Coordinates of C-alpha atoms in Angstrom, one line a residue:
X246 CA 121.8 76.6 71.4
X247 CA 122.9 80.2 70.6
X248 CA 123.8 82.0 73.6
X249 CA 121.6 85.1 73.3
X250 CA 118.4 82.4 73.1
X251 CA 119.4 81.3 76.1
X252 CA 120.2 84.9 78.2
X253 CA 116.7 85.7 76.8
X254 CA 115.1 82.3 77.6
X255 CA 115.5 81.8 81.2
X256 CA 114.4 85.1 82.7
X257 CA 111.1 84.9 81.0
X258 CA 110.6 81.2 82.3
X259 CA 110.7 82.7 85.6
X260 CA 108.6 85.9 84.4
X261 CA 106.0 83.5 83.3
X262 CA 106.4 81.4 86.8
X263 CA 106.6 84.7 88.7
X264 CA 103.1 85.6 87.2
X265 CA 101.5 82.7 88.2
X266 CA 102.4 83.3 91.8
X267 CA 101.2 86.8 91.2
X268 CA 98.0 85.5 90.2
X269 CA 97.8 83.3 93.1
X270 CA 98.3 86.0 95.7
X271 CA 95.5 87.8 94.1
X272 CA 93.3 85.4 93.6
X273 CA 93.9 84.0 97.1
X274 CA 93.5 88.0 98.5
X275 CA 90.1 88.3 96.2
X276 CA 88.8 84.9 97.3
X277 CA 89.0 85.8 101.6
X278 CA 87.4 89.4 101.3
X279 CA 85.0 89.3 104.2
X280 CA 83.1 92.8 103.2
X281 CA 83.0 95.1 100.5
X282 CA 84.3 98.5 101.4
X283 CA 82.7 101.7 101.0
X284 CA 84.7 102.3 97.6
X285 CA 83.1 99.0 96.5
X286 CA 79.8 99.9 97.1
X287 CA 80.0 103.0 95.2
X288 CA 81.8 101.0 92.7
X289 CA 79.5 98.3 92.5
X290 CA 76.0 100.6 92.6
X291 CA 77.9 103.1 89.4
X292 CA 78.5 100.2 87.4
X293 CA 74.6 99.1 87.2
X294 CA 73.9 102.1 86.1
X295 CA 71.7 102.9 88.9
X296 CA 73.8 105.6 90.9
X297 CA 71.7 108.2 90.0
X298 CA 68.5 106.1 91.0
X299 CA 70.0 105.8 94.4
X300 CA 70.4 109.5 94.7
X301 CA 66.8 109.3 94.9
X302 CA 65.8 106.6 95.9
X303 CA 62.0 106.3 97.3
X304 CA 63.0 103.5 100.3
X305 CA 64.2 105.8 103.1
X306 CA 62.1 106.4 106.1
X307 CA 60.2 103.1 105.4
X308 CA 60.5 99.1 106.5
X309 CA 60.9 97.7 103.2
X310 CA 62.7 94.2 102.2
X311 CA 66.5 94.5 102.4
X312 CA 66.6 92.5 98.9
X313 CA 64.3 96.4 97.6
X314 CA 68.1 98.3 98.6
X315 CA 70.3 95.5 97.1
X316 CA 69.1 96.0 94.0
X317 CA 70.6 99.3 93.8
X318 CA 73.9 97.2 92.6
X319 CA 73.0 94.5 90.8
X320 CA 72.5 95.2 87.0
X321 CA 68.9 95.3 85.4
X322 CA 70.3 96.3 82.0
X323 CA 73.4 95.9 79.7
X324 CA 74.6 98.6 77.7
X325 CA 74.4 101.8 79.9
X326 CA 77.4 103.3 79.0
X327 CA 75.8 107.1 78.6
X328 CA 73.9 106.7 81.9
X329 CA 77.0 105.1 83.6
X330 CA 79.0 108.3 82.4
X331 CA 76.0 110.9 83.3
X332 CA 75.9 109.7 86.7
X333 CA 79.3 109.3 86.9
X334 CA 79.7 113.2 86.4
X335 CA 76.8 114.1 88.7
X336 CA 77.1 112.3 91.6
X337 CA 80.5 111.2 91.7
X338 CA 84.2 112.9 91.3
X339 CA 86.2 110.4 88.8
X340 CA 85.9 109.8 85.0
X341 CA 83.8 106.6 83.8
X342 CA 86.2 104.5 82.1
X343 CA 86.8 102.2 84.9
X344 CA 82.7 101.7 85.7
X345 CA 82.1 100.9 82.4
X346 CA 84.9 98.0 82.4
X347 CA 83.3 96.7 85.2
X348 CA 79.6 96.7 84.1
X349 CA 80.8 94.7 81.2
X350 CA 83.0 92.7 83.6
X351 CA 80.0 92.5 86.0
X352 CA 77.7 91.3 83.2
X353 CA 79.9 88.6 82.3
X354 CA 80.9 87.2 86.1
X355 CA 77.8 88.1 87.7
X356 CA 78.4 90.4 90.9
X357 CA 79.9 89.5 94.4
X358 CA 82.7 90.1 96.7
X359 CA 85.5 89.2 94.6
X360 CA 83.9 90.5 91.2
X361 CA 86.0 93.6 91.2
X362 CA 89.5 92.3 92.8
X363 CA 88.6 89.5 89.9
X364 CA 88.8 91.9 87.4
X365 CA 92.3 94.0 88.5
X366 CA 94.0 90.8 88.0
X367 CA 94.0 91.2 84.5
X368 CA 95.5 95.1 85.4
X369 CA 98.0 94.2 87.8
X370 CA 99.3 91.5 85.2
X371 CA 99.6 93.5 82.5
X372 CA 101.1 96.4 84.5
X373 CA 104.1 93.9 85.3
X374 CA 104.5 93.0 81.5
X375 CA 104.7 96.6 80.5
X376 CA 107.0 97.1 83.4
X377 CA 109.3 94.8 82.2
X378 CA 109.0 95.7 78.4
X379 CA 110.1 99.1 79.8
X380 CA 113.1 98.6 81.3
X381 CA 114.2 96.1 78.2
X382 CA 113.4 99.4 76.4
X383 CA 115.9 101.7 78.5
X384 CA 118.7 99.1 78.4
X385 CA 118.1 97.0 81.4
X386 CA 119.3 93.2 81.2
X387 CA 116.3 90.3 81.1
X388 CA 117.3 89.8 84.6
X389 CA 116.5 93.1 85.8
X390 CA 113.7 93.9 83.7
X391 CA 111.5 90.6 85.3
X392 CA 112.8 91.4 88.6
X393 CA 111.4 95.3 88.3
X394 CA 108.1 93.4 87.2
X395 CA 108.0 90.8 89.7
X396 CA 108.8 93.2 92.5
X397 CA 105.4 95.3 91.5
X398 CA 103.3 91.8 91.4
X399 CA 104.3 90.4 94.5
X400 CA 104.7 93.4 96.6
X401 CA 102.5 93.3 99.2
X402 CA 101.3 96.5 99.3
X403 CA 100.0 96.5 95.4
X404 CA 98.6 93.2 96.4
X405 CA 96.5 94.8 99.2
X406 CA 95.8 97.8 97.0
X407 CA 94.5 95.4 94.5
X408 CA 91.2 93.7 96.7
X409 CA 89.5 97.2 96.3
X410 CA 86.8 97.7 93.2
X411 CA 87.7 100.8 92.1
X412 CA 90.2 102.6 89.2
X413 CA 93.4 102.2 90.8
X414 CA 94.4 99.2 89.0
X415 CA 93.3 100.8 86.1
X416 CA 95.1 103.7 86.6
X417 CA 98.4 101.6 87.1
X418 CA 98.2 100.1 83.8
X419 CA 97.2 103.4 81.9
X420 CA 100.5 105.1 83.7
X421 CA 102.8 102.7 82.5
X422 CA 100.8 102.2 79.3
X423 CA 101.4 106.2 78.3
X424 CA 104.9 106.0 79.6
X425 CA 105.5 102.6 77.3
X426 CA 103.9 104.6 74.0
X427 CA 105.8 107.4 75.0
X428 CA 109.5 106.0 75.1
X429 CA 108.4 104.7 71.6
X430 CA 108.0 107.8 70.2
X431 CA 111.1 109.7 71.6
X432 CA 113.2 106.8 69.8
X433 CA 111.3 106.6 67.1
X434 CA 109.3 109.8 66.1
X435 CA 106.9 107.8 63.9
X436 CA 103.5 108.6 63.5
X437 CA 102.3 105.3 64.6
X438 CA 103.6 105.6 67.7
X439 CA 102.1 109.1 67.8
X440 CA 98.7 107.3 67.5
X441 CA 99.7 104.9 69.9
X442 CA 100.5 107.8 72.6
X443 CA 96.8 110.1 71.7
X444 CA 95.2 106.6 72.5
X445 CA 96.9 106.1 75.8
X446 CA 96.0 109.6 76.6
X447 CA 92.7 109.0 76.4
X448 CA 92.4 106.1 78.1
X449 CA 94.4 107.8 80.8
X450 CA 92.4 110.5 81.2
X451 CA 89.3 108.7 81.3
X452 CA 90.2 106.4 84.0
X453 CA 91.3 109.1 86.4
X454 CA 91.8 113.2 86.5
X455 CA 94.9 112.8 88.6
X456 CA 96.1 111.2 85.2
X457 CA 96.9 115.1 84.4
X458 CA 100.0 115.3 86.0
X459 CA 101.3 112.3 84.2
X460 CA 100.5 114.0 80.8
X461 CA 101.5 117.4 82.2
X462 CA 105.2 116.2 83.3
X463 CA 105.9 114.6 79.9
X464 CA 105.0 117.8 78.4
X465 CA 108.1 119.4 80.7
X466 CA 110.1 116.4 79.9
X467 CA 109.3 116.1 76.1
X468 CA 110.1 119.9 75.5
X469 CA 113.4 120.0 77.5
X470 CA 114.3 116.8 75.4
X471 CA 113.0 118.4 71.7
X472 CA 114.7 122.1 72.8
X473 CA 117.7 120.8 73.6
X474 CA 117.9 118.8 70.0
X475 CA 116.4 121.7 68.2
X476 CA 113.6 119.4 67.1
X477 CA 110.2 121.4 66.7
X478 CA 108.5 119.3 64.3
X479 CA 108.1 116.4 66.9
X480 CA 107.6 118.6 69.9
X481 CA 104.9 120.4 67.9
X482 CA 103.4 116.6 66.3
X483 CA 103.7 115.9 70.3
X484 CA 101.3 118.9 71.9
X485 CA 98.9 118.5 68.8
X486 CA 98.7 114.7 69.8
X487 CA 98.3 115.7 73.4
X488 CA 95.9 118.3 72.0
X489 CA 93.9 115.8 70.1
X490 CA 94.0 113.2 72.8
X491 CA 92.5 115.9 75.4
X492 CA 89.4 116.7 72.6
X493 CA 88.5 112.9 72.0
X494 CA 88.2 113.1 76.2
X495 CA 85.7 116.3 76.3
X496 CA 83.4 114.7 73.4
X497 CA 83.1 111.3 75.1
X498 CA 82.6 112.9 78.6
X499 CA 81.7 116.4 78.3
X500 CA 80.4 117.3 81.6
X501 CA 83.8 116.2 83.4
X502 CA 83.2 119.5 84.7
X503 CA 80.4 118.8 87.1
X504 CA 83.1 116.1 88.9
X505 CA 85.5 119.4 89.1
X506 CA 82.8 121.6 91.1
X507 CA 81.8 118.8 93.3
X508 CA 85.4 118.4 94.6
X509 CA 85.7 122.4 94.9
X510 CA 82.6 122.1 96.8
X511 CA 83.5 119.2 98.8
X512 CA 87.6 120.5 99.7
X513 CA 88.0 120.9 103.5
X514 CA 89.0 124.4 105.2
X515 CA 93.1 124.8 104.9
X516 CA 94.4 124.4 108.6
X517 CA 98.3 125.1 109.2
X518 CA 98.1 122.5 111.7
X519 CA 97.4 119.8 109.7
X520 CA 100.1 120.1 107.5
X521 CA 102.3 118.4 109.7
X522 CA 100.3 115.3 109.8
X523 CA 99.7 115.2 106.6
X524 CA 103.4 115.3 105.4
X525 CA 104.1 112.8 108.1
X526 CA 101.4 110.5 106.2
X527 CA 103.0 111.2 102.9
X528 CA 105.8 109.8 104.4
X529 CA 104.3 106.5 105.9
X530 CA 103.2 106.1 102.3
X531 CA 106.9 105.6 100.7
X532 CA 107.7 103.7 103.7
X533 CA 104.5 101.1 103.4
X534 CA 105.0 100.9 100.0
X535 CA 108.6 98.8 100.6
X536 CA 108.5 97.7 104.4
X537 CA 108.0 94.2 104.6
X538 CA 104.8 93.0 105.9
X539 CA 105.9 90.4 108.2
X540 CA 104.6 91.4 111.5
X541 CA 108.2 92.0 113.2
X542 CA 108.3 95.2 114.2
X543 CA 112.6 94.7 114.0
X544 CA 112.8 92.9 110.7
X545 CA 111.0 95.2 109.0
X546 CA 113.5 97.9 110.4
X547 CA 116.1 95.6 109.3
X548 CA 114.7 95.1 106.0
X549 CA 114.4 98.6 105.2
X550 CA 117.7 99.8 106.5
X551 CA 119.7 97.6 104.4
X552 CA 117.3 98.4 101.3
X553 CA 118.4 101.9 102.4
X554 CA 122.3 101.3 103.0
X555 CA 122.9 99.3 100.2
X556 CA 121.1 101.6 98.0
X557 CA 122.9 104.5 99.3
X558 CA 126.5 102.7 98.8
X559 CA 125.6 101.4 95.7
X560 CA 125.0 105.0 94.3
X561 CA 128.1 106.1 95.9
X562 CA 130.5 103.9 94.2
X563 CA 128.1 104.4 91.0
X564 CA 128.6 108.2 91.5
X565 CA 132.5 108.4 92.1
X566 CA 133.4 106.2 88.5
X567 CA 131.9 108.9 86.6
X568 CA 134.8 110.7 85.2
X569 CA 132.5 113.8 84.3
X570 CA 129.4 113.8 86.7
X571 CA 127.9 117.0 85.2
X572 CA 128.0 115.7 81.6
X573 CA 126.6 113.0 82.4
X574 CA 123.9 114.0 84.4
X575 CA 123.1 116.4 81.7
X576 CA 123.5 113.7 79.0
X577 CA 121.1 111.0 80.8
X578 CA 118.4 113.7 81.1
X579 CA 118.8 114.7 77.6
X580 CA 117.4 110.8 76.7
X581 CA 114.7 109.0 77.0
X582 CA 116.4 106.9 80.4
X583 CA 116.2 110.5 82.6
X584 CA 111.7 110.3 82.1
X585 CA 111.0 107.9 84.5
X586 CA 113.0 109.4 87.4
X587 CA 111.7 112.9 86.4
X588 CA 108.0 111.4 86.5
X589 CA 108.6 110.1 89.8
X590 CA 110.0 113.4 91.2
X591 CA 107.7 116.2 89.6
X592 CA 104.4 113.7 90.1
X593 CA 105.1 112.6 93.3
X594 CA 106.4 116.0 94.5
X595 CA 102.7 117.5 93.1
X596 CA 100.9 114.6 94.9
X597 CA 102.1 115.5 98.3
X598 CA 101.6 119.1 98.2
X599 CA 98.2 119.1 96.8
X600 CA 97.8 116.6 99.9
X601 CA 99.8 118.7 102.2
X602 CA 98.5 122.1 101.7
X603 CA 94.7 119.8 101.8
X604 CA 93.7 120.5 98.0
X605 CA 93.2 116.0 98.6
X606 CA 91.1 114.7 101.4
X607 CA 92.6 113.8 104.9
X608 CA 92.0 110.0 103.9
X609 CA 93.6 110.0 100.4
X610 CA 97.1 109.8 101.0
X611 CA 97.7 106.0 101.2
X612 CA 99.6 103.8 98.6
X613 CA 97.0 103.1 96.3
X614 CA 96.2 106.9 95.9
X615 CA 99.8 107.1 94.6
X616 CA 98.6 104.5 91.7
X617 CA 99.3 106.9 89.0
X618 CA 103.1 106.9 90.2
X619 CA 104.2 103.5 91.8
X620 CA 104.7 101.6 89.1
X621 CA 107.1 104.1 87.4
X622 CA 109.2 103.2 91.3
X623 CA 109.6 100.0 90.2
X624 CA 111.2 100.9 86.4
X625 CA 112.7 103.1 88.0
X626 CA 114.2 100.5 90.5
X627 CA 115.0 98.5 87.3
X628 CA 116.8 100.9 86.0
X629 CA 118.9 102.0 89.8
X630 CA 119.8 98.0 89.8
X631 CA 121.1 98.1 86.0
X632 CA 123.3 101.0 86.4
X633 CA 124.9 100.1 90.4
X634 CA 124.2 95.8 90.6
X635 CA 126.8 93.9 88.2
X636 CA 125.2 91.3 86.3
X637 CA 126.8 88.2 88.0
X638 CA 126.1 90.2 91.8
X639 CA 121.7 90.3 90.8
X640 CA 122.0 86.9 89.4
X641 CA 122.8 85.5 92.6
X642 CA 120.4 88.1 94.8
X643 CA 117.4 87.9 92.4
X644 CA 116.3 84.8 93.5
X645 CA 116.3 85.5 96.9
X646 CA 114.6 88.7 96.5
X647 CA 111.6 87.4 94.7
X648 CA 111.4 84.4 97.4
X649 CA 111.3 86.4 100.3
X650 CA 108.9 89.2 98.5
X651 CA 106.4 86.0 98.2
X652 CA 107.0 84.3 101.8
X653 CA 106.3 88.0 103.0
X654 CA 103.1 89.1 100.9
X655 CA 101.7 85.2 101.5
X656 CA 102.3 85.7 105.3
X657 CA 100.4 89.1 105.0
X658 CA 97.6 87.6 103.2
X659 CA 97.0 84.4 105.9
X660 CA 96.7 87.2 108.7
X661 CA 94.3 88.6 106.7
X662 CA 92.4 85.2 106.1
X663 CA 92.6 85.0 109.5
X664 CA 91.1 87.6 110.6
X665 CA 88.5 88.1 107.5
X666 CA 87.1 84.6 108.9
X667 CA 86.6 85.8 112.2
X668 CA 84.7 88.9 110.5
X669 CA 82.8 86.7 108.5
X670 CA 81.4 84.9 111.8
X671 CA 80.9 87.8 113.5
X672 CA 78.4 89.0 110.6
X673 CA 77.0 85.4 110.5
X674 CA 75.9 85.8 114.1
X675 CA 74.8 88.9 114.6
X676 CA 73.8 90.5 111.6
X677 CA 73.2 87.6 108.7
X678 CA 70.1 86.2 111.4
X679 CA 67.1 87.6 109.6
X680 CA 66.7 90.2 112.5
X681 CA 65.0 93.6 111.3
X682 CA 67.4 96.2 111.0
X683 CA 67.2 100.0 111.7
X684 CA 70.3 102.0 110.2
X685 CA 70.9 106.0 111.3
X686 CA 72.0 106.3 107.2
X687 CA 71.2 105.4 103.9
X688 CA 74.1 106.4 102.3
X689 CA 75.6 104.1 99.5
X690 CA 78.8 104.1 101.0
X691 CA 76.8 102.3 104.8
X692 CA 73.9 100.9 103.0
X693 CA 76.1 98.1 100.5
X694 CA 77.9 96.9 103.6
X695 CA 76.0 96.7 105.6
X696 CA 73.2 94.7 104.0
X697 CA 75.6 92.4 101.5
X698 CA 75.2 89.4 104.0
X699 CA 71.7 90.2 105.1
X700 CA 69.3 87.5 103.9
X701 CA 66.8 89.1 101.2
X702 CA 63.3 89.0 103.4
X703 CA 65.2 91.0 106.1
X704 CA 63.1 93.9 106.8
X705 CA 65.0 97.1 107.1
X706 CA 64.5 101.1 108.0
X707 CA 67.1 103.1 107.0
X708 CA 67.0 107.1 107.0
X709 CA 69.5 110.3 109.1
X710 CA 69.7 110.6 112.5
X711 CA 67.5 113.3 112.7
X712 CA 64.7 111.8 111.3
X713 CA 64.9 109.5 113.5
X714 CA 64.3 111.3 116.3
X715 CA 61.5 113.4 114.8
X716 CA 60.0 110.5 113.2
X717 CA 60.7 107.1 115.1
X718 CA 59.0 103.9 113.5
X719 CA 56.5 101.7 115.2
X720 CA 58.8 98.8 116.5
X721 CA 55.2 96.9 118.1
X722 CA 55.1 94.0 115.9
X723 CA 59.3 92.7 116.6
X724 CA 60.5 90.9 119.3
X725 CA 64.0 92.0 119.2
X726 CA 65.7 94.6 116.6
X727 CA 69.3 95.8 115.4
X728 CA 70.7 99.4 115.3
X729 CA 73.7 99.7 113.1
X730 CA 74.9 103.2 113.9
X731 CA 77.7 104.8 111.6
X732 CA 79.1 107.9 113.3
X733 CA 81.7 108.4 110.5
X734 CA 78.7 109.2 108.2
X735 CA 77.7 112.8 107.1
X736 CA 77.5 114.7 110.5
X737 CA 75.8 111.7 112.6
X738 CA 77.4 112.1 116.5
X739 CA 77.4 110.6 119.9
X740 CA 74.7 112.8 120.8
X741 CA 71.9 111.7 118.4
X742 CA 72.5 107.9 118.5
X743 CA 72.1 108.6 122.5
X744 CA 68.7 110.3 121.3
X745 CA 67.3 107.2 119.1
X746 CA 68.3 104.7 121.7
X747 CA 66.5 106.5 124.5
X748 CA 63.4 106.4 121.6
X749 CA 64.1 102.5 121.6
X750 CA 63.6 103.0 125.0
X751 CA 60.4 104.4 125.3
X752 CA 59.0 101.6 122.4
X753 CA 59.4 99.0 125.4
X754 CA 63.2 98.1 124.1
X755 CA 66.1 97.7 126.0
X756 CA 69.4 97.2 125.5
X757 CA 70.8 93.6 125.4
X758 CA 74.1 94.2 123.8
X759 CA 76.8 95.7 121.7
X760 CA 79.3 95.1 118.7
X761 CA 82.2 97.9 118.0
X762 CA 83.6 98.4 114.7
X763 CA 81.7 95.7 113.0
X764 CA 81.7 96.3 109.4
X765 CA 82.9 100.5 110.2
X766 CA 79.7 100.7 112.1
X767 CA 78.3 100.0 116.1
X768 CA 75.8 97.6 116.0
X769 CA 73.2 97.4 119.0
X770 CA 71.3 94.5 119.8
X771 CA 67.5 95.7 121.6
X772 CA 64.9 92.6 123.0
X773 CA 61.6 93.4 123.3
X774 CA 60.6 94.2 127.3
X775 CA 56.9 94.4 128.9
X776 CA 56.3 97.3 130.6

């Protein structure tokens, strides 16, 4: 058989073998969620088209069936693409793209806890093909190009990002997707490829506004690279595809605006203080991204030091048999092999001082908020092994490497079994009982999780804190009741929930017991007293 057959051959068996693991892991993450998250529920609720309803809905401050609020995200239409994006723009801060996928997904599947982790399968795969059609595209061997895109399938950490129903996924594939079409056309300068790009653009854009900074650093990248051949046709076919690309966005969604003033409107006060935290979190999330999740507290330090060591000697020896290292530093930036590492440094330099200096929220700084720059790490891994690994050295450590990313991301998703089953009881017991429930918030982000096990007839009150207190419900007809109480939710405290218990109280209900961080929330358990 001719030789090249065969170099080509036997890496993509064990592509196509390493995918199917992939697609275990997430299926076998998707199938153990115990709880949608809040992100889900938002999710879930903007893809039936009914976010907008929710806003004002006309079931707060009155016992109603809990099957009236769940409802609010299960789809009573097909096709609601412009009322999808309108409330997309209104009531939420992200660009439709990814809702509309999933009320076509939704549609299909029906809806339920692994309906959206279902669905970023199909992402995640993809994003580990393109990741290894990219590095075949900047010279890397078949070894190293599957190992770059096996690495990103069976990392733990993308697994884990993976379970949650929102764009992230999405936004993974799009990154690479524009980075892909955008290789193309620096080698090729055609004008399909050019069409190819606009399209990507688009799609990137309207699956997340963070997807600026991608486009933004390959306009720095694509005019250092025309100026420096003295090539202003394509630079100037380039900004009017970009151009083009960015006025195909404002006519599908023009009120992307509205999303912009509700995040000005929602940005928390600048404190000096914070910024140390913050950058200390920016760090965690590099180090989570490739710490191994086997819970050893000294192999992961292990792990990650000889990751670190290696790499670092690696680069050395790389470094010191370059006759000319300023020529060719020059040269590799002055080709299509210096964008990735120049994505990863401007985007992920922006991403941590708009987080830093707290233009992001305190809680979005984690690895799947870095989703529009992770998977350029791994090419760009592909490309570090290429240029410092010799061929015979990976072809031994590759194997390895993939075996022991699995053991660890398997091991990471049995504790997570574990523990989701003991959720799941704990909601069986003392939630999933048909007992009426009063909730101190109505907000789709408490409201979805709260009531996605409750049985349909369960009769439920939900409304603020504070009107509660001025308004308390008759309680006469039940013999015993649940209060879920969410402190984390729009400026409910310690000293209100003491308030509505003490009107519990005064019904002829006393306390019997409580649950702490069940489902985000305190859940209180009051029986029924004479008095």
């Amino acid at each position: 058989m001719n030789k090249k057959v065969l170099v080509f051959r036997k890496p993509i068996i064990i592509l196509i073998i390493g995918i199917f693991i992939g697609v275990f892991l997430l299926k076998w993450q998707a199938s153990v969620i115990p709880v949608i998250s809040y992100a889900d529920g938002v999710s879930y609720i903007s893809a039936a088209g009914n976010q907008g309803y929710y806003e004002h809905n006309t079931l707060t401050g009155t016992w109603v069936h809990a099957s009236q609020w769940k409802e609010f995200w299960k789809e009573s239409s097909f096709f609601q693409f412009d009322k999808i994006r309108y409330d997309i723009a209104h009531y939420d801060i992200h660009p439709p793209l990814y809702f509309w996928i999933l009320h076509i997904w939704s549609y299909i599947v029906g809806i339920d806890l692994s309906t959206g982790p279902i669905l970023n399968i199909f992402f995640h795969v993809l994003t580990s093909i393109l990741i290894f059609i990219i590095c075949r595209r900047l010279q890397c061997s078949y070894l190293i190009a599957v190992a770059a895109g096996l690495l990103w399938l069976l990392n733990g950490s993308i697994v884990s990002a993976a379970q949650e129903t929102r764009q992230y996924s999405l936004l993974a594939l799009c990154s690479v997707l524009y980075l892909w079409c955008l290789l193309a056309y620096l080698q090729k300068k055609s004008v399909r490829t050019l069409i190819y790009l606009t399209i990507a653009a688009v799609l990137g854009m309207l699956t997340h506004y963070h997807f600026g900074l991608l486009v933004s650093t390959s306009v720095m990248y694509v005019a250092i690279y025309m100026i420096s051949k003295k090539n202003w046709v394509h630079l100037f076919r380039f900004v009017v595809a970009l151009g083009i690309a960015a006025l195909i966005f404002f006519m599908i969604h023009p009120e992307f605006y509205v999303s912009f003033e509700r995040q000005v409107f929602q940005a928390q006060a600048f404190s000096v203080e914070n910024m140390i935290p913050r950058a200390i979190n920016c760090r965690n999330t590099i180090i989570e991204l490739f710490k191994p999740k086997i819970p050893i507290g000294w192999l992961q330090k292990l792990a990650l030091f000889i990751a670190f060591t290696g790499s670092v000697i690696l680069g050395i020896k790389y470094t010191k048999k370059q006759k000319n290292k300023v020529n060719s530093l020059k040269h590799f930036f002055r080709t299509h092999k210096g964008l990735p590492i120049f994505a990863v440094l401007i985007i992920t330099s922006i991403s941590f001082a708009l987080y830093i200096f707290q233009y992001s929220p305190l809680h979005a700084m984690n690895v799947k908020y870095m989703m529009l720059v992770v998977p350029i790490y791994f090419i760009l891994i592909g490309q570090f092994f290429h240029l410092v690994i010799p061929q015979k050295l990976m072809a031994y450590m590759f194997i390895p490497i993939i075996i022991f990313q699995t053991i660890d991301t398997s091991i990471n998703i049995k504790r997570y079994e574990i523990n989701s089953k003991k959720l799941e009881k704990a909601i069986s017991e003392n939630i999933a009982t048909g007992t009426p429930i009063i909730l101190d918030s109505s907000g789709r982000g408490v409201l979805p999780r709260i009531l996605w096990h409750v049985d349909d007839n369960t009769n439920v009150y939900a409304t603020t804190q504070s009107n509660l207190i001025s308004e308390f419900p008759e309680l006469k007809t039940y013999s015993h009741i649940l209060y879920v109480s969410n402190l984390e939710y729009h400026g409910n405290n310690l000293e209100n929930q003491m308030a509505i218990l003490e009107k519990f109280d005064k019904q002829g209900y006393k306390l019997k017991g409580e649950i702490t961080n069940l489902v985000n929330s305190k859940i209180f358990l009051l029986i029924k007293t004479d008095k």
